[in-house]
Coordinates of C-alpha atoms and ligand atoms in Angstrom, one line a residue:
M176 CA 12.0 -17.6 -12.0
P177 CA 12.4 -14.8 -9.2
V178 CA 9.6 -13.7 -8.0
T179 CA 9.5 -9.5 -8.4
A180 CA 8.3 -7.3 -4.7
I181 CA 6.6 -4.4 -6.0
V182 CA 7.0 -2.1 -3.4
G183 CA 6.6 1.7 -2.4
A184 CA 9.3 3.5 -1.1
N185 CA 7.7 6.7 0.0
W186 CA 4.5 6.7 2.8
G187 CA 1.8 4.5 0.1
D188 CA -0.1 5.8 -2.9
E189 CA 2.9 6.1 -5.3
G190 CA 1.4 3.8 -7.7
K191 CA 2.4 0.8 -6.8
G192 CA -1.1 -1.5 -8.8
K193 CA -0.3 1.3 -12.4
L194 CA 2.5 -0.9 -11.6
T195 CA 1.7 -3.9 -11.2
D196 CA -1.0 -3.7 -13.5
A197 CA 1.5 -3.2 -15.9
L198 CA 3.6 -6.5 -15.2
A199 CA 0.5 -8.6 -14.4
G200 CA -0.1 -9.5 -18.3
S201 CA 2.9 -11.0 -18.4
S202 CA 3.2 -12.7 -14.1
N203 CA 0.6 -15.8 -13.5
Y204 CA 0.3 -14.6 -10.1
V205 CA -0.1 -11.7 -8.6
V206 CA -0.2 -12.2 -4.3
R207 CA -1.2 -9.2 -1.6
F208 CA 0.9 -10.6 1.6
Q209 CA -0.1 -8.5 3.9
G210 CA -1.9 -5.4 5.4
G211 CA -6.4 -5.3 4.0
G212 CA -8.8 -2.8 2.6
N213 CA -6.9 0.2 4.2
A214 CA -5.6 1.6 1.6
G215 CA -5.8 1.6 -2.5
H216 CA -4.8 1.1 -5.5
T217 CA -6.2 2.5 -8.5
I218 CA -5.5 1.1 -12.4
I219 CA -6.6 2.6 -15.6
N220 CA -7.5 0.4 -17.8
E221 CA -9.6 -1.5 -20.9
Y222 CA -12.4 -1.5 -18.3
G223 CA -12.2 2.2 -17.4
K224 CA -11.0 3.1 -14.1
I225 CA -10.8 0.5 -10.7
A226 CA -9.4 1.0 -7.9
L227 CA -8.3 -2.0 -5.8
H228 CA -8.2 -2.2 -2.0
L229 CA -8.6 -5.6 -0.6
L230 CA -7.6 -7.6 -4.7
P231 CA -4.4 -8.0 -5.7
S232 CA -3.7 -5.9 -9.1
G233 CA -4.1 -8.8 -11.2
V234 CA -7.3 -9.5 -11.5
C235 CA -7.6 -7.6 -14.6
S236 CA -5.3 -10.0 -16.2
P237 CA -7.1 -12.6 -18.0
G238 CA -5.0 -16.0 -16.2
T239 CA -3.3 -14.4 -13.6
V240 CA -4.0 -16.6 -10.4
N241 CA -4.1 -13.3 -7.2
V242 CA -3.1 -14.6 -3.6
I243 CA -4.2 -13.5 -0.7
G244 CA -1.2 -15.1 1.6
P245 CA -1.6 -15.3 5.4
G246 CA -0.5 -12.2 6.1
V247 CA -3.1 -10.2 4.7
A248 CA -5.9 -8.1 6.8
F249 CA -9.3 -10.3 5.2
D250 CA -13.0 -9.5 5.5
I251 CA -15.5 -11.0 4.1
G252 CA -17.7 -8.0 3.5
D253 CA -14.9 -6.3 1.9
F254 CA -14.1 -8.8 -0.3
F255 CA -17.7 -9.8 -2.0
A256 CA -18.6 -6.1 -2.6
E257 CA -15.1 -5.6 -4.2
L258 CA -15.4 -8.1 -6.2
D259 CA -19.2 -7.5 -7.2
D260 CA -18.2 -3.3 -7.9
L261 CA -14.9 -5.2 -10.5
L262 CA -17.9 -7.8 -12.3
G263 CA -20.5 -4.8 -12.6
K264 CA -17.6 -3.5 -15.1
G265 CA -18.0 -6.0 -16.5
V266 CA -14.5 -6.9 -16.1
P267 CA -14.2 -11.2 -16.5
A268 CA -14.3 -13.6 -13.0
P269 CA -10.9 -13.3 -11.8
D270 CA -9.0 -16.2 -10.6
I271 CA -9.0 -15.7 -6.8
R272 CA -7.4 -17.8 -4.1
L273 CA -7.5 -16.9 -1.2
S274 CA -5.4 -18.2 1.9
E275 CA -7.0 -20.5 4.2
R276 CA -4.8 -19.1 7.7
A277 CA -5.1 -15.4 6.2
Q278 CA -7.2 -13.8 9.1
L279 CA -10.5 -12.3 9.5
V280 CA -11.2 -8.5 9.9
L281 CA -14.0 -8.5 12.5
P282 CA -17.6 -6.1 13.0
V283 CA -15.6 -5.1 16.1
H284 CA -12.2 -4.2 14.8
R285 CA -13.8 -2.2 12.8
L286 CA -16.0 -1.3 15.8
F287 CA -13.2 -0.4 18.0
D288 CA -10.8 1.8 15.8
G289 CA -13.4 4.4 15.2
L290 CA -13.8 4.0 19.9
E291 CA -9.9 4.6 20.2
E292 CA -9.7 7.9 17.3
E293 CA -12.8 9.1 19.1
R294 CA -11.1 8.8 22.3
L295 CA -8.3 10.1 21.1
G296 CA -9.9 13.1 19.6
E297 CA -6.7 15.4 18.1
R298 CA -3.4 13.0 18.5
Q299 CA -5.7 10.3 17.4
F300 CA -3.7 8.6 13.8
G301 CA -5.9 9.6 11.1
S302 CA -6.8 5.9 11.1
T303 CA -8.7 4.6 7.9
K304 CA -10.9 2.9 10.2
K305 CA -11.4 0.0 8.4
G306 CA -10.1 -2.0 11.7
I307 CA -6.8 -2.7 10.7
A308 CA -4.9 -1.9 13.5
P309 CA -7.8 -3.7 16.4
F310 CA -7.3 -7.2 13.4
Y311 CA -3.2 -7.0 13.9
A312 CA -3.1 -6.7 17.6
D313 CA -5.5 -9.0 18.4
K314 CA -3.6 -11.0 15.6
Y315 CA 0.5 -10.9 17.6
L316 CA -1.7 -10.9 21.0
K317 CA -3.2 -15.3 19.5
L318 CA -6.8 -13.7 19.4
G319 CA -7.5 -13.8 16.0
V320 CA -9.6 -15.9 14.5
Q321 CA -8.9 -17.7 10.6
V322 CA -10.4 -18.6 7.7
A323 CA -10.2 -22.0 8.1
D324 CA -11.9 -21.6 11.4
L325 CA -14.9 -20.4 9.7
Y326 CA -15.7 -24.3 9.1
D327 CA -15.5 -25.6 12.0
D328 CA -18.8 -24.1 14.2
D329 CA -17.8 -25.7 17.4
R330 CA -13.4 -23.7 17.1
L331 CA -15.0 -20.2 15.2
L332 CA -17.7 -20.0 19.0
E333 CA -14.9 -20.2 20.8
R334 CA -12.5 -18.6 18.7
V335 CA -14.9 -15.4 19.0
K336 CA -15.3 -15.6 23.0
A337 CA -11.9 -16.1 23.9
A338 CA -10.9 -12.3 21.0
L339 CA -14.8 -11.1 22.5
A340 CA -13.5 -11.4 26.7
S341 CA -11.3 -8.6 26.8
K342 CA -13.1 -6.2 24.6
N343 CA -15.9 -6.4 26.1
V344 CA -14.4 -5.5 29.1
L345 CA -13.5 -2.7 27.1
L346 CA -16.8 -1.7 25.9
R347 CA -18.4 -1.5 28.9
H348 CA -16.4 0.4 31.1
L349 CA -14.0 2.8 29.1
Y350 CA -16.3 2.7 25.9
G351 CA -19.5 2.8 27.3
K352 CA -21.0 0.7 24.9
P353 CA -23.0 -2.3 24.8
E354 CA -21.0 -5.1 24.3
A355 CA -20.6 -7.7 21.3
D356 CA -22.2 -10.7 21.3
A357 CA -20.2 -13.6 20.5
E358 CA -23.5 -16.4 19.4
A359 CA -24.5 -13.4 17.5
L360 CA -21.1 -12.5 15.2
A361 CA -20.5 -16.1 14.7
A362 CA -23.5 -16.5 13.2
E363 CA -22.2 -12.9 11.0
L364 CA -19.1 -14.7 10.2
R365 CA -21.0 -17.6 8.9
R366 CA -23.4 -16.0 7.0
N367 CA -21.1 -15.0 3.8
R368 CA -19.2 -18.8 4.5
E369 CA -20.1 -20.7 1.1
R370 CA -19.5 -18.3 -1.3
L371 CA -16.0 -17.7 0.1
K372 CA -15.7 -21.6 0.5
P373 CA -13.7 -22.3 -3.5
F374 CA -11.2 -19.1 -3.0
V375 CA -9.9 -21.0 -0.2
C376 CA -7.0 -22.6 -0.1
N377 CA -3.8 -23.6 1.0
T378 CA -2.1 -21.0 -1.3
T379 CA 1.6 -21.5 0.5
E380 CA 2.0 -24.8 -1.5
L381 CA 0.4 -23.1 -4.3
L382 CA 3.0 -20.8 -4.7
Q383 CA 6.1 -22.5 -3.7
E384 CA 5.2 -25.2 -5.9
A385 CA 4.7 -22.5 -8.2
W386 CA 8.4 -20.9 -7.7
R387 CA 9.5 -24.1 -7.9
R388 CA 8.4 -24.9 -11.6
G389 CA 9.8 -22.2 -13.0
E390 CA 6.9 -19.7 -12.9
S391 CA 6.3 -15.7 -12.7
I392 CA 5.3 -14.2 -10.0
L393 CA 4.7 -10.1 -8.4
V394 CA 4.1 -9.7 -4.6
E395 CA 2.4 -6.2 -3.7
G396 CA 3.0 -4.7 -1.5
Q397 CA 0.7 -2.4 0.3
L398 CA 1.7 1.3 1.1
G399 CA 5.6 2.4 1.6
A400 CA 9.0 1.8 3.7
L401 CA 7.7 4.9 6.3
R402 CA 4.3 3.9 6.9
D403 CA 6.3 0.5 7.6
P404 CA 6.0 -0.5 12.0
D405 CA 9.8 -1.2 12.1
H406 CA 11.0 0.9 10.2
G407 CA 9.0 4.2 9.2
I408 CA 7.5 7.0 11.1
Y409 CA 6.1 5.0 13.8
P410 CA 3.5 5.5 15.6
Y411 CA 2.8 7.1 12.3
S412 CA 2.9 3.7 10.6
T413 CA 0.7 0.6 9.6
S414 CA 0.3 -2.5 11.3
S415 CA 0.9 -4.7 8.8
S416 CA 5.1 -4.6 7.4
T417 CA 5.1 -2.9 4.1
L418 CA 9.1 -4.2 3.7
A419 CA 9.5 -6.5 0.6
G420 CA 11.6 -8.7 3.1
F421 CA 8.2 -9.6 4.3
A422 CA 6.9 -10.7 1.1
A423 CA 8.6 -14.1 1.5
V424 CA 6.3 -14.3 5.7
G425 CA 3.3 -12.7 4.2
A426 CA 3.0 -14.3 0.7
G427 CA 4.4 -17.2 2.3
L428 CA 7.7 -17.9 -0.4
P429 CA 11.6 -18.3 0.7
P430 CA 13.4 -15.2 1.5
Y431 CA 15.3 -15.6 -1.4
A432 CA 13.5 -16.5 -3.1
I433 CA 12.5 -13.0 -3.8
S434 CA 15.4 -11.5 -5.7
R435 CA 14.3 -8.1 -7.8
V436 CA 12.8 -5.5 -5.2
I437 CA 10.6 -2.4 -7.7
A438 CA 10.2 0.5 -5.1
V439 CA 7.6 2.4 -6.7
T440 CA 8.3 6.9 -6.2
K441 CA 6.7 9.9 -7.5
A442 CA 8.3 12.0 -9.0
Y443 CA 6.8 14.5 -6.7
S444 CA 5.2 13.7 -2.7
S445 CA 2.4 12.6 -1.2
C446 CA 1.2 11.2 2.1
V447 CA -2.2 11.0 2.5
G448 CA -3.0 11.2 6.7
T449 CA -0.7 12.3 9.7
G450 CA 2.4 12.3 10.5
P451 CA 6.2 14.4 9.9
F452 CA 6.2 15.1 5.7
V453 CA 9.1 17.5 5.7
T454 CA 9.1 18.6 2.4
E455 CA 5.3 19.3 2.8
L456 CA 3.5 22.8 0.5
H457 CA 1.0 24.2 1.9
G458 CA -1.4 27.1 0.7
A459 CA -2.0 27.6 -3.5
E460 CA 1.6 25.9 -4.7
A461 CA -0.1 22.6 -2.9
E462 CA -3.2 23.9 -4.5
E463 CA -1.7 23.6 -7.6
L464 CA -0.3 19.9 -7.2
R465 CA -2.5 18.0 -5.8
K466 CA -4.9 19.7 -9.0
R467 CA -2.4 17.8 -10.9
G468 CA -1.1 14.7 -9.4
G469 CA -2.7 11.3 -10.6
S470 CA -4.9 10.5 -12.1
A471 CA -7.5 12.7 -10.8
G472 CA -5.4 14.7 -8.3
E473 CA -4.2 13.8 -4.8
Y474 CA -7.3 12.1 -3.6
G475 CA -7.2 8.7 -1.3
V476 CA -8.4 6.2 -3.1
T477 CA -9.7 4.4 0.5
T478 CA -10.5 7.4 2.1
G479 CA -11.4 10.6 -0.7
R480 CA -9.7 12.8 1.7
P481 CA -6.6 14.8 -0.1
R482 CA -3.2 13.6 -0.3
R483 CA -1.1 16.1 1.4
V484 CA 1.8 16.7 -1.2
G485 CA 5.2 18.5 -1.7
W486 CA 9.1 18.4 -2.9
F487 CA 10.6 15.4 -4.1
D488 CA 13.2 13.9 -1.3
A489 CA 16.0 12.4 -1.6
V490 CA 16.5 11.3 1.3
A491 CA 13.3 10.0 2.2
T492 CA 13.7 8.1 -0.8
R493 CA 16.9 6.6 -0.4
Y494 CA 16.4 5.5 3.0
G495 CA 12.7 3.5 1.5
C496 CA 14.8 2.7 -1.1
M497 CA 17.3 1.2 1.1
V498 CA 15.2 -0.5 4.1
Q499 CA 13.0 -1.4 0.9
G500 CA 15.9 -3.9 -0.4
A501 CA 15.5 -1.9 -3.6
T502 CA 17.3 -3.6 -6.8
E503 CA 15.4 -0.8 -9.3
V504 CA 13.1 2.6 -9.3
A505 CA 10.2 3.1 -11.1
L506 CA 9.2 6.6 -11.1
T507 CA 5.5 7.4 -11.2
N508 CA 4.3 10.8 -12.8
L509 CA 6.7 12.4 -14.1
D510 CA 4.5 14.0 -16.6
V511 CA 2.5 15.9 -13.5
L512 CA 5.8 18.0 -13.1
G513 CA 4.7 19.8 -16.6
Y514 CA 3.6 23.1 -15.6
L515 CA 6.7 24.2 -13.4
D516 CA 9.4 26.5 -14.4
E517 CA 11.9 25.0 -11.8
I518 CA 11.7 22.6 -9.2
P519 CA 12.7 21.9 -6.5
I520 CA 14.4 18.2 -5.3
C521 CA 14.8 17.3 -1.7
T522 CA 18.6 16.2 -0.7
G523 CA 18.8 17.1 2.9
Y524 CA 17.5 17.8 6.4
R525 CA 18.6 20.5 8.7
D526 CA 19.1 19.7 12.6
A527 CA 17.8 23.0 14.8
S528 CA 21.3 22.8 15.5
G529 CA 22.2 23.5 11.4
T530 CA 24.2 19.9 10.7
V531 CA 22.3 19.2 7.3
T532 CA 22.7 15.5 6.9
T533 CA 21.4 12.7 4.2
E534 CA 20.1 9.8 6.7
F535 CA 16.2 9.5 7.9
P536 CA 16.4 10.7 10.9
V537 CA 14.4 8.6 13.6
N538 CA 10.8 10.9 14.4
R539 CA 11.7 13.2 17.4
L540 CA 14.3 14.5 15.4
L541 CA 12.2 14.4 12.0
E542 CA 9.4 16.3 13.3
S543 CA 11.5 19.5 13.4
A544 CA 13.8 18.9 10.4
Q545 CA 13.9 21.3 7.9
P546 CA 14.7 20.6 3.7
V547 CA 17.2 21.4 2.4
Y548 CA 16.3 21.8 -2.1
E549 CA 17.9 22.5 -5.0
T550 CA 16.4 23.8 -7.9
M551 CA 16.2 21.8 -11.7
P552 CA 15.0 23.7 -14.9
G553 CA 11.2 22.2 -15.3
W554 CA 10.4 21.3 -19.4
R555 CA 7.3 23.5 -19.7
T556 CA 5.1 20.3 -22.3
A557 CA 3.8 17.9 -21.6
I558 CA 5.1 14.0 -21.7
D559 CA 2.5 11.7 -21.2
D560 CA 2.5 10.8 -25.3
V561 CA 6.2 9.2 -24.5
R562 CA 7.5 6.4 -24.6
L563 CA 11.3 5.9 -24.8
F564 CA 13.9 7.8 -22.7
D565 CA 15.8 9.7 -25.0
K566 CA 13.0 11.1 -26.6
L567 CA 12.2 13.2 -23.5
P568 CA 12.9 16.8 -23.1
A569 CA 16.4 17.6 -21.7
E570 CA 15.9 18.5 -18.5
A571 CA 13.2 15.4 -17.4
Q572 CA 16.2 13.8 -19.1
A573 CA 18.5 15.6 -16.6
Y574 CA 16.0 15.2 -12.9
V575 CA 15.7 11.4 -13.3
L576 CA 19.3 11.0 -13.2
R577 CA 19.9 13.8 -10.8
L578 CA 16.4 12.2 -8.6
E579 CA 18.3 8.7 -10.2
G580 CA 22.0 10.8 -8.3
L581 CA 20.4 11.2 -5.4
I582 CA 18.8 7.6 -4.6
G583 CA 21.2 5.9 -5.4
V584 CA 19.1 2.8 -7.0
P585 CA 18.6 3.1 -11.1
V586 CA 16.0 4.2 -12.1
R587 CA 14.6 1.0 -14.8
Q588 CA 10.5 2.5 -15.7
I589 CA 8.9 5.4 -15.5
S590 CA 5.3 6.4 -15.9
V591 CA 3.9 9.6 -17.9
G592 CA 0.5 9.5 -17.5
P593 CA -2.3 7.1 -15.3
H594 CA -2.9 4.5 -18.4
R595 CA -1.3 1.2 -18.1
E596 CA 1.0 1.7 -21.6
Q597 CA 1.8 4.9 -20.3
L598 CA 4.7 3.1 -18.8
F599 CA 9.2 2.7 -20.3
E600 CA 11.4 0.8 -19.4
R601 CA 15.0 3.0 -19.6
Ligands
GDP150 P1 -0.9 3.6 -5.3 O1 -1.1 2.5 -4.0 O2 0.4 2.7 -4.8 O3 -0.9 1.3 -6.2 O4 -1.2 4.3 -5.8 P2 -2.4 5.2 -6.2 O5 -3.5 4.0 -7.0 O6 -3.2 4.9 -4.4 O7 -1.8 6.3 -6.1 C1 -1.6 6.3 -7.2 C2 -2.3 7.1 -8.5 O8 -1.1 7.8 -9.4 C3 -3.4 7.5 -9.1 O9 -4.1 7.5 -8.9 C4 -3.1 6.4 -10.4 O10 -4.1 6.6 -11.7 C5 -1.8 7.8 -11.0 N1 -0.8 7.6 -12.0 C6 -0.3 6.6 -11.4 N2 1.0 7.3 -12.2 C7 0.8 7.8 -13.1 C8 1.6 8.9 -14.0 O11 2.8 8.8 -13.7 N3 1.1 9.8 -13.5 C9 0.2 10.1 -13.8 N4 -0.3 11.1 -13.2 N5 -0.7 10.1 -12.3 C10 -0.2 7.8 -12.1

């Protein structure tokens, strides 16, 4: 059975969690392959509204195995806080497996995240301060601590000392802060290791075997294509690859196993954090869309920050779907646009010389790009009860078909509300 990837076509917050939650019931495995607790998925189901950060979105589906793969930035404290919160909401204890090769986000990574944003001042990246950038920096500097290291005291101390050596120089001389103590940090990491142990295993063998047996596997991305460090709006990107292509690496599956790539996009645009955002709205128009968007307005799940909102950007979405290798698109939040008489769609970017392009440019040019809009008639009615494409108002059908034509990838799923059942196939 092919592995399905659910990934973001844009800047994140496209509604991937809702789609994964909806599809998880028919999946044997749901796998996180990158990122950490620095973004959030919102899912709404029989247990209420649940914000997930580090846990895979299959945790509410009994019988689904939830895998945290080697590519994830794993924070022990966040993991247990999120798990306890979930259990507190009445969700039965989910089946979770954590890769022994995943690496640990250390308290010192969080500290550095905050200190670095403070040092950058106005030039800061709008980090969620979860330690993700310092974590991945250490991983590629070969200074990371793997989950397996928790169970070998000497090795753990040795790894922690290696991680702290250069950081202590920076703490003292760049940031003017006290040094971190290796023994104390190792002791802190050891504190929850016994509780963690039952979750830890070789998830690569587990998934490869499941795949060979033909079981159904969903890999879920965090954030979106435009936050990818190689293909996104660098340096306003995240620190791990958000692309379906990386899912094979971060989960531990053969690259050719992932043959269905669902790129999730909203029917308008939203973006948390800094960086160029060509169709961004401001003032009353933005406030109206922000208030109506998502399940409770467009405010970040992890940070609570108001999300930047704008009209649908076909240039960015076509590009996002291309770099994801999307085989289909899931369009979410179509219901949100029901208040508009007319709906603008950005079909091209105009550069400083007046030339219009449909190609997504590098950041240097993106920052001065101006949106070129066309306008479609709105449908001015609620569509959250609709479950068939043909039952959508003609204007809503035309809007979807126009987006599909511009993106160049078939829109197969349409979401008309935040609840699990407010979703249909076309
Ligand atoms: P993710 O990180 O891609 O999973 O996205 P988030 O959960 O951060 O943001 C998506 C927001 O849209 C959440 O508030 C969801 O509850 C909400 N949502 C998802 N699909 C729909 C939809 O079709 N309509 C509405 N109104 N809200 C939706």
